[in-house]
Amino acid sequence: GGCEGLIERTNKPPKCVVCSKYWRESDDNLAECSTCNSRVHSTCDNRAKEYLKLRLAWDNEGNADNPGDTENVKSGSSEPKYECPSCRKKNGGDTSFGKVLRKQLHDQAWLVILQGTLAPHANYTFVELHDKLSQEIDWRMRNMWRDDYRVVIKEGLRLLGKAREKMGSTKAINDKFSH
């Protein structure tokens, strides 16, 4: 107890926030949370495993020479970020379906490149190839959502037309639903 207990606690090695097993600075299978700076074994969280693959590719493209230097990052790509399960839970995660889907597709683009399924063109680095794939993903998602909204708007206009036929003027429809 007392001061001795405090000293003992600060001298204990750090633990993985998922499995509570100790880790060493020399371990190369650890992902550091960008929110709380805790570390997680890649075997304890699939997102940690994916992050380490993304980070390796990002580092191999020469982006890790000066990690704080965002001006010299190739192709304007941002440094991969990892959030531990505790922080994801605290932050409520990004539950917007569109944003979750977009992130998953961007992560899958990295995996396709890293697995060699899509080899980089002689004129493009891995990061540039990922940026191009990400732009294409974003473009196609915008088109998909736009097309879905068109269908919803057309259906709404069709239903409004039917309501006009049955109830008469727009004022009559408004009066009916405002009471």
C-alpha positions as semicolon CSV with decimal commas, in nm:
position;residue;x (nm);y (nm);z (nm)
1;G;0,000;0,000;0,000
2;G;0,092;0,365;0,023
3;C;0,371;0,503;-0,193
4;E;0,525;0,160;-0,249
5;G;0,206;0,038;-0,424
6;L;0,218;0,339;-0,657
7;I;0,576;0,265;-0,753
8;E;0,493;-0,101;-0,819
9;R;0,204;-0,010;-1,047
10;T;0,409;0,231;-1,257
11;N;0,687;-0,026;-1,305
12;K;0,454;-0,294;-1,442
13;P;0,484;-0,352;-1,816
14;P;0,202;-0,220;-2,034
15;K;-0,084;-0,450;-2,133
16;C;-0,291;-0,499;-2,446
17;V;-0,629;-0,334;-2,381
18;V;-0,812;-0,634;-2,533
19;C;-0,643;-0,945;-2,388
20;S;-0,462;-0,780;-2,093
21;K;-0,140;-0,964;-2,178
22;Y;0,186;-0,776;-2,144
23;W;0,370;-0,646;-2,447
24;R;0,723;-0,517;-2,509
25;E;0,837;-0,219;-2,715
26;S;1,012;-0,464;-2,947
27;D;0,683;-0,641;-3,037
28;D;0,602;-0,575;-3,402
29;N;0,240;-0,693;-3,392
30;L;0,102;-0,395;-3,200
31;A;-0,128;-0,123;-3,330
32;E;-0,133;0,206;-3,140
33;C;-0,469;0,375;-3,091
34;S;-0,470;0,726;-3,238
35;T;-0,718;0,836;-2,968
36;C;-0,585;0,699;-2,636
37;N;-0,234;0,580;-2,742
38;S;-0,293;0,234;-2,594
39;R;-0,163;-0,063;-2,789
40;V;-0,345;-0,372;-2,912
41;H;-0,207;-0,702;-3,046
42;S;-0,300;-0,760;-3,409
43;T;-0,422;-1,105;-3,306
44;C;-0,671;-0,948;-3,062
45;D;-0,847;-0,715;-3,307
46;N;-0,893;-0,769;-3,681
47;R;-0,892;-0,394;-3,735
48;A;-0,547;-0,380;-3,572
49;K;-0,427;-0,646;-3,816
50;E;-0,567;-0,454;-4,116
51;Y;-0,421;-0,129;-3,981
52;L;-0,072;-0,282;-3,955
53;K;-0,093;-0,398;-4,320
54;L;-0,206;-0,052;-4,430
55;R;0,063;0,113;-4,218
56;L;0,335;-0,110;-4,367
57;A;0,229;-0,019;-4,720
58;W;0,211;0,347;-4,628
59;D;0,558;0,334;-4,467
60;N;0,704;0,145;-4,765
61;E;0,594;0,426;-4,994
62;G;0,833;0,657;-4,812
63;N;0,572;0,837;-4,605
64;A;0,727;0,747;-4,269
65;D;1,048;0,949;-4,307
66;N;0,894;1,228;-4,104
67;P;0,560;1,110;-3,961
68;G;0,454;1,456;-3,844
69;D;0,522;1,615;-4,183
70;T;0,188;1,610;-4,360
71;E;0,308;1,836;-4,643
72;N;0,545;1,576;-4,788
73;V;0,304;1,283;-4,782
74;K;0,286;1,137;-5,133
75;S;-0,030;1,194;-5,333
76;G;-0,186;1,378;-5,043
77;S;-0,281;1,045;-4,887
78;S;-0,342;1,061;-4,515
79;E;-0,162;0,849;-4,261
80;P;-0,361;0,536;-4,170
81;K;-0,530;0,564;-3,830
82;Y;-0,629;0,295;-3,582
83;E;-0,884;0,319;-3,302
84;C;-0,889;0,051;-3,030
85;P;-1,215;-0,131;-2,944
86;S;-1,255;0,072;-2,622
87;C;-1,235;0,405;-2,804
88;R;-1,459;0,283;-3,086
89;K;-1,717;0,190;-2,826
90;K;-1,681;0,522;-2,639
91;N;-1,708;0,723;-2,959
92;G;-2,010;0,522;-3,066
93;G;-1,831;0,432;-3,388
94;D;-1,935;0,573;-3,720
95;T;-2,273;0,412;-3,758
96;S;-2,373;0,592;-4,076
97;F;-2,413;0,308;-4,326
98;G;-2,266;0,511;-4,612
99;K;-1,956;0,612;-4,415
100;V;-1,898;0,262;-4,281
101;L;-1,934;0,115;-4,630
102;R;-1,699;0,377;-4,775
103;K;-1,431;0,302;-4,513
104;Q;-1,464;-0,073;-4,569
105;L;-1,427;-0,028;-4,944
106;H;-1,122;0,196;-4,901
107;D;-0,966;-0,062;-4,667
108;Q;-1,045;-0,340;-4,916
109;A;-0,871;-0,137;-5,187
110;W;-0,553;-0,148;-4,977
111;L;-0,588;-0,523;-4,925
112;V;-0,633;-0,581;-5,300
113;I;-0,315;-0,385;-5,367
114;L;-0,118;-0,552;-5,085
115;Q;-0,222;-0,903;-5,190
116;G;-0,094;-0,833;-5,541
117;T;-0,438;-0,882;-5,697
118;L;-0,400;-0,540;-5,855
119;A;-0,034;-0,477;-5,926
120;P;0,079;-0,115;-5,936
121;H;0,129;0,029;-6,281
122;A;0,484;0,137;-6,360
123;N;0,373;0,500;-6,335
124;Y;0,195;0,469;-5,997
125;T;0,314;0,395;-5,644
126;F;0,099;0,188;-5,406
127;V;-0,030;0,505;-5,241
128;E;-0,113;0,670;-5,575
129;L;-0,290;0,353;-5,689
130;H;-0,490;0,347;-5,365
131;D;-0,581;0,713;-5,411
132;K;-0,708;0,641;-5,763
133;L;-0,911;0,342;-5,643
134;S;-1,051;0,552;-5,356
135;Q;-1,157;0,826;-5,597
136;E;-1,332;0,569;-5,815
137;I;-1,505;0,418;-5,510
138;D;-1,625;0,763;-5,400
139;W;-1,748;0,848;-5,750
140;R;-1,943;0,524;-5,784
141;M;-2,093;0,556;-5,435
142;R;-2,212;0,909;-5,512
143;N;-2,375;0,783;-5,831
144;M;-2,534;0,492;-5,646
145;W;-2,681;0,717;-5,374
146;R;-2,796;0,971;-5,633
147;D;-2,977;0,698;-5,829
148;D;-3,138;0,566;-5,508
149;Y;-3,259;0,914;-5,413
150;R;-3,403;0,962;-5,761
151;V;-3,613;0,648;-5,715
152;V;-3,736;0,773;-5,375
153;I;-3,821;1,118;-5,514
154;K;-4,004;0,969;-5,813
155;E;-4,205;0,744;-5,580
156;G;-4,286;1,042;-5,357
157;L;-4,406;1,245;-5,656
158;R;-4,616;0,952;-5,774
159;L;-4,781;0,919;-5,431
160;L;-4,835;1,293;-5,414
161;G;-5,008;1,276;-5,755
162;K;-5,238;1,002;-5,628
163;A;-5,317;1,205;-5,317
164;R;-5,406;1,506;-5,536
165;E;-5,640;1,289;-5,742
166;K;-5,823;1,170;-5,430
167;M;-5,818;1,485;-5,221
168;G;-5,803;1,768;-5,470
169;S;-5,570;2,060;-5,421
170;T;-5,241;2,072;-5,232
171;K;-5,412;2,292;-4,972
172;A;-5,669;2,017;-4,905
173;I;-5,387;1,765;-4,858
174;N;-5,205;1,998;-4,617
175;D;-5,528;2,062;-4,422
176;K;-5,593;1,687;-4,395
177;F;-5,247;1,612;-4,246
178;S;-5,203;1,925;-4,035
179;H;-5,492;1,841;-3,800
